[in-house]
Short mmCIF file of C-alpha atoms (C1' of nucleotides) in Angstrom, two decimals:
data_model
loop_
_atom_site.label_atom_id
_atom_site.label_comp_id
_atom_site.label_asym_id
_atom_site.label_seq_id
_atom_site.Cartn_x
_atom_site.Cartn_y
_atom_site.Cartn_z
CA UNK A 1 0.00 0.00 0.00
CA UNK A 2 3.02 1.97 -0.91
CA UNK A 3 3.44 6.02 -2.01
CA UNK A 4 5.92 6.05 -4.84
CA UNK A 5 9.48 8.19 -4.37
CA UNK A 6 7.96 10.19 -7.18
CA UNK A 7 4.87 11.37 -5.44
CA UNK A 8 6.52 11.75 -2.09
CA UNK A 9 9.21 13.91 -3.80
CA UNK A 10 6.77 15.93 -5.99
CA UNK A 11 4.63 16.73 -2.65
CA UNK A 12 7.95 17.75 -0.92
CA UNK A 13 8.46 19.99 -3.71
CA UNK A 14 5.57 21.53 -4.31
CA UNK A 15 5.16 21.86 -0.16
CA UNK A 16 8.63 23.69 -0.20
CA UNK A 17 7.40 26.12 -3.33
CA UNK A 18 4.33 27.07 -1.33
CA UNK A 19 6.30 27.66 1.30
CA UNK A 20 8.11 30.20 -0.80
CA UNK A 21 5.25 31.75 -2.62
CA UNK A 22 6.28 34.54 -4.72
CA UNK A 23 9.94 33.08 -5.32
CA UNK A 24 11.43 31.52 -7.94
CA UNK A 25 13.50 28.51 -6.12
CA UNK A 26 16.16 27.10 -8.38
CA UNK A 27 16.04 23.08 -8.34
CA UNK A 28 19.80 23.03 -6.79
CA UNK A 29 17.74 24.60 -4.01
CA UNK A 30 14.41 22.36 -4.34
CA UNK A 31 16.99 19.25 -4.41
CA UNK A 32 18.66 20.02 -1.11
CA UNK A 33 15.66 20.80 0.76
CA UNK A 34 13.98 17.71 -0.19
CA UNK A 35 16.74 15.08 -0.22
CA UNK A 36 16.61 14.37 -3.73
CA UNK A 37 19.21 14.65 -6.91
CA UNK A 38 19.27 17.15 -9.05
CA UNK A 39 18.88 14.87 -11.76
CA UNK A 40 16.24 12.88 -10.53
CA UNK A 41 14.44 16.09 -9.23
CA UNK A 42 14.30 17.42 -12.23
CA UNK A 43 12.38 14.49 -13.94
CA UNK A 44 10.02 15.14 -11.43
CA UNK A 45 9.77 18.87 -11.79
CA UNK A 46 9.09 18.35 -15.48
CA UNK A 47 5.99 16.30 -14.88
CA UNK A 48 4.87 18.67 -12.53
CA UNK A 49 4.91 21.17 -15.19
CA UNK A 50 3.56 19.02 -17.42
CA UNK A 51 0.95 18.60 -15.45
CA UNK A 52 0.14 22.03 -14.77
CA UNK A 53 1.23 22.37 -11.19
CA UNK A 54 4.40 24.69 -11.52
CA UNK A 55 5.55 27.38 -13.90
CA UNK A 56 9.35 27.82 -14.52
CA UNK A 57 11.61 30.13 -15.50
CA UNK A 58 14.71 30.16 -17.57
CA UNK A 59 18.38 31.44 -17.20
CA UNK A 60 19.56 33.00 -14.25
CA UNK A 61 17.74 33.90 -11.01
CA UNK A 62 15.26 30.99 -13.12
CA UNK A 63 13.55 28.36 -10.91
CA UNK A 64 10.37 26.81 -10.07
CA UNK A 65 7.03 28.75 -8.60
CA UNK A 66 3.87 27.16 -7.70
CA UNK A 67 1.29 27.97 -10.63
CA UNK A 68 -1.72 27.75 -7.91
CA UNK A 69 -2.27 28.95 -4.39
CA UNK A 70 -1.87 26.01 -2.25
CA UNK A 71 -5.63 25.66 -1.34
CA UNK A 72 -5.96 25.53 -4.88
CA UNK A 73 -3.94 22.09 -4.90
CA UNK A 74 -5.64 18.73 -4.01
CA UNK A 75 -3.02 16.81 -2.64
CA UNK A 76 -5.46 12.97 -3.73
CA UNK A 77 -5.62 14.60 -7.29
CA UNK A 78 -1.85 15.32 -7.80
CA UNK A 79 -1.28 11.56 -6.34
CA UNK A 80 -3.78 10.49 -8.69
CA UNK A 81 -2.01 12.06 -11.70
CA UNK A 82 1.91 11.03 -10.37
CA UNK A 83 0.99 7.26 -9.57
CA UNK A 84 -3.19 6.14 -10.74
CA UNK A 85 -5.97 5.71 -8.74
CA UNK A 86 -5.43 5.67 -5.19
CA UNK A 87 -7.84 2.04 -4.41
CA UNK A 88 -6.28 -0.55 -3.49
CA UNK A 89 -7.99 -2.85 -6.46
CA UNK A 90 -8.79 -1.90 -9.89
CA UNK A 91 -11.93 -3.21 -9.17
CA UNK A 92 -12.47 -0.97 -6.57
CA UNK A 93 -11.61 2.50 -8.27
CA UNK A 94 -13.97 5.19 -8.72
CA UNK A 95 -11.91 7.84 -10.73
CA UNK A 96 -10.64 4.13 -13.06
CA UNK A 97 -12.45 1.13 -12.32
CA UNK A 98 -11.38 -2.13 -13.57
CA UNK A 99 -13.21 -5.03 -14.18
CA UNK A 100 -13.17 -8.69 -12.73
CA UNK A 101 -14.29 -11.58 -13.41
CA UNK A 102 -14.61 -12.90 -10.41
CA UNK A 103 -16.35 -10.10 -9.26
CA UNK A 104 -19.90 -11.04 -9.18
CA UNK A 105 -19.93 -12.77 -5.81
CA UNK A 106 -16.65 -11.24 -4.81
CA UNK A 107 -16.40 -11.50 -0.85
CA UNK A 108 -12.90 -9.41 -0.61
CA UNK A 109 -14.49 -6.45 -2.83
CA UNK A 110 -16.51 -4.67 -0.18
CA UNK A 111 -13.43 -4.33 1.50
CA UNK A 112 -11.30 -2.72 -0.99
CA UNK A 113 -13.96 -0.73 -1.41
CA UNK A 114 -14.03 0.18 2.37
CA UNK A 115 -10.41 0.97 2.18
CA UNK A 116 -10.54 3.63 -0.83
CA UNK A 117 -13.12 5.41 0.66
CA UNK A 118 -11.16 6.03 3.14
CA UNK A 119 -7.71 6.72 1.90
CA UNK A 120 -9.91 9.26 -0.43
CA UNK A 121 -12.13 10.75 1.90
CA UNK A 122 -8.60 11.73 3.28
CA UNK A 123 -6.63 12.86 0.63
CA UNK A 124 -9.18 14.66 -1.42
CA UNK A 125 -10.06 16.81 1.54
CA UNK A 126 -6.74 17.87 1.90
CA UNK A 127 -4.83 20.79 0.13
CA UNK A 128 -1.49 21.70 0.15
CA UNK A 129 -2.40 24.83 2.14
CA UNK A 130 -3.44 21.93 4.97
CA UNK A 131 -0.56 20.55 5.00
CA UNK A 132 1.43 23.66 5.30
CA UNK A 133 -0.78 25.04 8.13
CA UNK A 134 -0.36 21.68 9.43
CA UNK A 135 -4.11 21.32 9.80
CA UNK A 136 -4.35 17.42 9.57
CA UNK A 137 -6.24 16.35 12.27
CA UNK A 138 -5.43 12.92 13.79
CA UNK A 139 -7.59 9.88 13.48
CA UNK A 140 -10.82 10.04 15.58
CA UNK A 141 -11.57 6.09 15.17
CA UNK A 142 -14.91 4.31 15.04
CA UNK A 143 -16.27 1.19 14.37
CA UNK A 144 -16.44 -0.50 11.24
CA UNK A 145 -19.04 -3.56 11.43
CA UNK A 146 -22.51 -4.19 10.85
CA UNK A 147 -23.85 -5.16 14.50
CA UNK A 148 -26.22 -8.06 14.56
CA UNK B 1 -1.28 2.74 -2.92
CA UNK B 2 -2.04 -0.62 -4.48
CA UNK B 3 -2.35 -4.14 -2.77
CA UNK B 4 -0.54 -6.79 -4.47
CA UNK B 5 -1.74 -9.90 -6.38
CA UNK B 6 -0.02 -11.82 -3.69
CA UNK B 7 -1.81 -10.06 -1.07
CA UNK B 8 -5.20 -10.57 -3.13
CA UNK B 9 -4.84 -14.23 -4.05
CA UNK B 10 -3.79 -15.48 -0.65
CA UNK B 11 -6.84 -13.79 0.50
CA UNK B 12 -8.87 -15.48 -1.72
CA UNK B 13 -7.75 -18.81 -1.24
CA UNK B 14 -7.95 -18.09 2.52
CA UNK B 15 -12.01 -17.33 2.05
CA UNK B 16 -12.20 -20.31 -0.17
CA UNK B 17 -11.12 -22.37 2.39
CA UNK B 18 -13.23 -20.66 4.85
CA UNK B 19 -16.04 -21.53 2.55
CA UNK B 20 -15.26 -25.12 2.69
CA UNK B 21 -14.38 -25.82 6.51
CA UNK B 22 -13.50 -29.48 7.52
CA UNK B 23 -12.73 -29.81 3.74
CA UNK B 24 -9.42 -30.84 2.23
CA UNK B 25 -9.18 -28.77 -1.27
CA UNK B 26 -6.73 -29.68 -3.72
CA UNK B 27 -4.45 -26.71 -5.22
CA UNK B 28 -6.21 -27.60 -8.85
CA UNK B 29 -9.25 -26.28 -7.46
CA UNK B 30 -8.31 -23.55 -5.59
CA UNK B 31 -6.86 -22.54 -8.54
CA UNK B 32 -9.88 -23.00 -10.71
CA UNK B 33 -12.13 -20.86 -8.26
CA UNK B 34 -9.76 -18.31 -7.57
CA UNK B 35 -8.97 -17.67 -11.10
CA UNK B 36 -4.99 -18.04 -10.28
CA UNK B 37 -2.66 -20.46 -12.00
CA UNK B 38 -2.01 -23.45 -10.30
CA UNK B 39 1.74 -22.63 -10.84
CA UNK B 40 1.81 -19.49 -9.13
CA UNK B 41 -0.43 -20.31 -6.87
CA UNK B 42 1.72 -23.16 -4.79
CA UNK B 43 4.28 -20.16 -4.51
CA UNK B 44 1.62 -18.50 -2.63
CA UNK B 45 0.00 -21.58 -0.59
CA UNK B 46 3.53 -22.57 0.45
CA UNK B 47 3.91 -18.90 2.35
CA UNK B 48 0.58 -19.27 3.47
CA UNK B 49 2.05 -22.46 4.93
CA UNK B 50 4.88 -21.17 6.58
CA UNK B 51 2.98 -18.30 7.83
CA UNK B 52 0.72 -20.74 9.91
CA UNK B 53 -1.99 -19.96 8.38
CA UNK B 54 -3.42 -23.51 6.45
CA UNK B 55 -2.12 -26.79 6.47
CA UNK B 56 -1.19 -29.46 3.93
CA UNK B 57 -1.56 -32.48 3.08
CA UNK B 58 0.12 -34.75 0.76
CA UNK B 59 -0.64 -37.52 -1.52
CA UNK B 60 -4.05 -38.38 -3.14
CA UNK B 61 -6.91 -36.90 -1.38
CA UNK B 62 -4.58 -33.98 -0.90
CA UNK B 63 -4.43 -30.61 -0.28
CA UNK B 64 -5.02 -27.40 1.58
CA UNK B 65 -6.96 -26.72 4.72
CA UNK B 66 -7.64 -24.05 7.14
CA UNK B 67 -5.53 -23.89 9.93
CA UNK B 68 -7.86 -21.69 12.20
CA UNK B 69 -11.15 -20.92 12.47
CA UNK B 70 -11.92 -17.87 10.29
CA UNK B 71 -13.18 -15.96 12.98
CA UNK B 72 -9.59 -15.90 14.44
CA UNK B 73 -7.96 -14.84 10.92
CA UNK B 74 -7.32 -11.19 10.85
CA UNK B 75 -7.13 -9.81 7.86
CA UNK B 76 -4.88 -6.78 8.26
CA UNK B 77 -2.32 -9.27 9.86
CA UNK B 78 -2.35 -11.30 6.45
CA UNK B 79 -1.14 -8.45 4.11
CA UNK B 80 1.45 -7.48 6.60
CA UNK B 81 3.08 -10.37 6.42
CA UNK B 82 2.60 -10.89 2.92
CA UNK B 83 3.39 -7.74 1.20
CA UNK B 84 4.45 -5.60 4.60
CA UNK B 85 3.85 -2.49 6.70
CA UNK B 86 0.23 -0.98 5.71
CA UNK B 87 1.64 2.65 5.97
CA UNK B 88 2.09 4.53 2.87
CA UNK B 89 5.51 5.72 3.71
CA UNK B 90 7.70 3.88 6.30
CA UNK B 91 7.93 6.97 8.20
CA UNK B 92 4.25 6.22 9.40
CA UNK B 93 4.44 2.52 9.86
CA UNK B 94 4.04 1.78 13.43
CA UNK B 95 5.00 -2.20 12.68
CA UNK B 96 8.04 -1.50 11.37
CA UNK B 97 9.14 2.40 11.28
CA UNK B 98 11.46 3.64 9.32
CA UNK B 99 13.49 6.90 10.54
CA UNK B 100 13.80 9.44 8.04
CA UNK B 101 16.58 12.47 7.47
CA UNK B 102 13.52 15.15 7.36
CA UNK B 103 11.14 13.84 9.33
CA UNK B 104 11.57 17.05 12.16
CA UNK B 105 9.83 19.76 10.33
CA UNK B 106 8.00 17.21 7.81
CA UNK B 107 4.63 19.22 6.74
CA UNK B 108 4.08 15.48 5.03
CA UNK B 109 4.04 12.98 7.86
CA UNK B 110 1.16 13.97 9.66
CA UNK B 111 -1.09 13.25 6.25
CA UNK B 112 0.68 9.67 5.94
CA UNK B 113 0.29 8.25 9.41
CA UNK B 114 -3.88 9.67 8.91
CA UNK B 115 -3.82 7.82 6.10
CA UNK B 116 -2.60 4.85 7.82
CA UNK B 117 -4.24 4.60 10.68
CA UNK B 118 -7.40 4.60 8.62
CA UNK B 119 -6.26 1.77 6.34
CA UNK B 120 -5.32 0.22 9.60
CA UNK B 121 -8.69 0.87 11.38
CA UNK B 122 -10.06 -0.83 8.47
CA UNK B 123 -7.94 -3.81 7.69
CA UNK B 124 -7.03 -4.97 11.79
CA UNK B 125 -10.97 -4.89 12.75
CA UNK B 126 -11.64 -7.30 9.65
CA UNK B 127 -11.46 -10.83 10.08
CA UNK B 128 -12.06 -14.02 7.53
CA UNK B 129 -15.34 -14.57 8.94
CA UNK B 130 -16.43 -10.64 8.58
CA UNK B 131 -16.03 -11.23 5.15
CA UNK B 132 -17.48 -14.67 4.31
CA UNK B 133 -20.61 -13.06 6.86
CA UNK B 134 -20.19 -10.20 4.02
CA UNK B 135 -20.47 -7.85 7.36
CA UNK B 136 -18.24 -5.12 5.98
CA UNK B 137 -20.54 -2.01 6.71
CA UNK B 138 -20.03 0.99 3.70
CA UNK B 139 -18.41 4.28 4.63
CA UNK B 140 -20.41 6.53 6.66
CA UNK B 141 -17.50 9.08 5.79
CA UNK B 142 -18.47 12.90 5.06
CA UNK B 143 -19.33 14.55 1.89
CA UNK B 144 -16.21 13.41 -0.16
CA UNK B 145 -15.95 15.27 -3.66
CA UNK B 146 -15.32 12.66 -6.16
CA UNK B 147 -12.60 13.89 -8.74
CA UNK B 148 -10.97 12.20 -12.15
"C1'" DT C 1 27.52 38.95 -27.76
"C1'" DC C 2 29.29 36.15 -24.08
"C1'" DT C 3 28.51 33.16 -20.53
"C1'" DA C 4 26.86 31.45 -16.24
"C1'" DT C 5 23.02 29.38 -14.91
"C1'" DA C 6 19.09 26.78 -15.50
"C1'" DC C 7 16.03 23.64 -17.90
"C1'" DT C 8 15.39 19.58 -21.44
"C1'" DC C 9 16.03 15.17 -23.43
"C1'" DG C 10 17.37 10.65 -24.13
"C1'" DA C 11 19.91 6.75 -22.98
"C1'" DC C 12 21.25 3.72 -19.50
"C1'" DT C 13 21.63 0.75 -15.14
"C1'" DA C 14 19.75 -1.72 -11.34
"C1'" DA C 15 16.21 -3.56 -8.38
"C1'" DT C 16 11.85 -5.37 -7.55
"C1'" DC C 17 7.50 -7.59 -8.64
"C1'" DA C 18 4.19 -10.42 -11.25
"C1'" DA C 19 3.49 -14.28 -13.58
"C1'" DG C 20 4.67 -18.29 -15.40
"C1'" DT C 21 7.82 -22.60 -16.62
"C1'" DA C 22 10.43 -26.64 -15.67
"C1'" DA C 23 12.14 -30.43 -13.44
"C1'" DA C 24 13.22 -33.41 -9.80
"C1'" DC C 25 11.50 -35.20 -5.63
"C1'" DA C 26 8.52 -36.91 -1.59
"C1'" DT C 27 4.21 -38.90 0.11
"C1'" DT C 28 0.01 -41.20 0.24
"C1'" DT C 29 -3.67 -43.99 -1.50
"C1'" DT C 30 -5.28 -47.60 -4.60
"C1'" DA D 1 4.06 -50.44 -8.14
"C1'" DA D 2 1.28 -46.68 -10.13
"C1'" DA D 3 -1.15 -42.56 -9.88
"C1'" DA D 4 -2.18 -38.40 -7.76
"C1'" DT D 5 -0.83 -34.81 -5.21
"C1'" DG D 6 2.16 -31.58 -2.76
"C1'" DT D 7 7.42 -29.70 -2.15
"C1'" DT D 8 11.27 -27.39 -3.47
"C1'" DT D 9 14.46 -24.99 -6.27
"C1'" DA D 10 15.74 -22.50 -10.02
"C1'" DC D 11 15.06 -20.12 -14.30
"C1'" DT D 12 12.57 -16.81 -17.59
"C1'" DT D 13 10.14 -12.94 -19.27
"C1'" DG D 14 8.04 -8.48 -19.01
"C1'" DA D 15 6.71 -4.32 -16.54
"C1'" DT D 16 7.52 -0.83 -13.40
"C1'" DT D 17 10.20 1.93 -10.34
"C1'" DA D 18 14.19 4.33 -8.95
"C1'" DG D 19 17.65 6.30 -10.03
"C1'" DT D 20 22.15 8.01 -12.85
"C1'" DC D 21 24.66 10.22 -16.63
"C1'" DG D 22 25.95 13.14 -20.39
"C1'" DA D 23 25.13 16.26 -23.72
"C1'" DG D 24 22.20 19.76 -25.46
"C1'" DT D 25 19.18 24.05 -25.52
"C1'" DA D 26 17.30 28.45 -23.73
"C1'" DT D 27 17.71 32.76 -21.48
"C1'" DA D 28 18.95 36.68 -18.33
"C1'" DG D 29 22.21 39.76 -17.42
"C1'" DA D 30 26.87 41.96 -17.81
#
DNA sequence: TCTATACTCGACTAATCAAGTAAACATTTT
DNA sequence: AAAATGTTTACTTGATTAGTCGAGTATAGA
């Protein structure tokens, strides 16, 4: 139930850009913030811009800004886009469901189903302006059952 | 954030087997029902084996049984010891943490071990018999904007 | 225009995982 | 003994992920 590098590293870097709104942060600087190569950073920043996250800038004094404000920035959507749909089965996918053949009397489905719903009902409530006013809220709990 | 075929098929020949208490079922049919190859599946019955979890037996008239009663299979257990920690990022894991370099000021964590715990909440209160009783109740969970 | 700096592109290595193949071997039942 | 079944080990193929490397292009500023 992994998060890639990539999408760890792209959320580090957008996190540090939003941190410096209204800068232009050179990757040698995004790099050794966030523990990652240059070279392998900038990969990463390239399908960020491809995507539509981050504007750059050439030449000198050029860099990376964030392209939104970070409210504007869903942190389950950019996962979404760096690494698929965030359910644990295809067959369990909202945003790219994938059939199964098995799934007509499927007994483990309801499960995975369980489990997206949550992992989504938690990243696509969250922005990157959450996570920088480090408003995540730890788990309250509950039970998960039918009673009979 | 995927769970692995491993992590699926073992389940599925564990609820097969629930299905068929104080049966002995031969691989060829597990196989058959689970929609696995029998070849790839004895890869997957042996761990089950030496995780305790069914027993074997050889010869004609062989083949695999359950080695508890399903109410005393928990399901969160299995996949950790299939495929690993649940935690998105080993930073979270409480089973097996991992330190990491920027884990002081990390704006990131917080979101990770959330999403853990909620995969966690899930997957640890589920057993075998939850889902062959198909008790698995659907997210009550707040108005969560569905995106693509 | 020169040039430092930054971004872009493509090739390449290495590890891991999924799925399947193959073959030799051990038991158990008939 | 023969047939059916599980056991074990090792190999193969393809996909994906995680990086690394080197050379090239674009641009701001002196």
């Amino acid at each position: 139930m992994k998060v890639s590098s990539r999408g760890e590293y792209a959320l580090r870097s957008l996190l540090l850009l939003g941190q410096h709104q209204g800068q232009i942060l050179p990757i040698s600087e995004i790099a050794e913030k966030t523990m990652v190569t240059v070279k392998y950073l900038e990969q990463i920043m390239h399908q960020l811009k491809k995507l539509g996250y981050v504007d750059s800038k050439r030449g000198m004094q050029g860099g990376y800004t964030l392209r939104f404000p970070p409210e504007e920035i869903n942190v389950g959507e950019v996962i979404r886009k760096l690494e698929g749909p965030l359910s644990p089965m295809g067959c369990a996918s909202v945003t790219s469901y994938e059939r199964c053949s098995l799934e007509a009397g499927c007994l483990l489905k309801p499960l995975w189903v369980l489990v997206r719903d949550k992992i989504a009902e938690v990243l696509d409530q969250t922005t990157l302006e959450d996570l920088l006013q480090r408003k995540i809220k730890p788990d309250a709990g509950g039970s998960l059952l039918v009673k009979n």
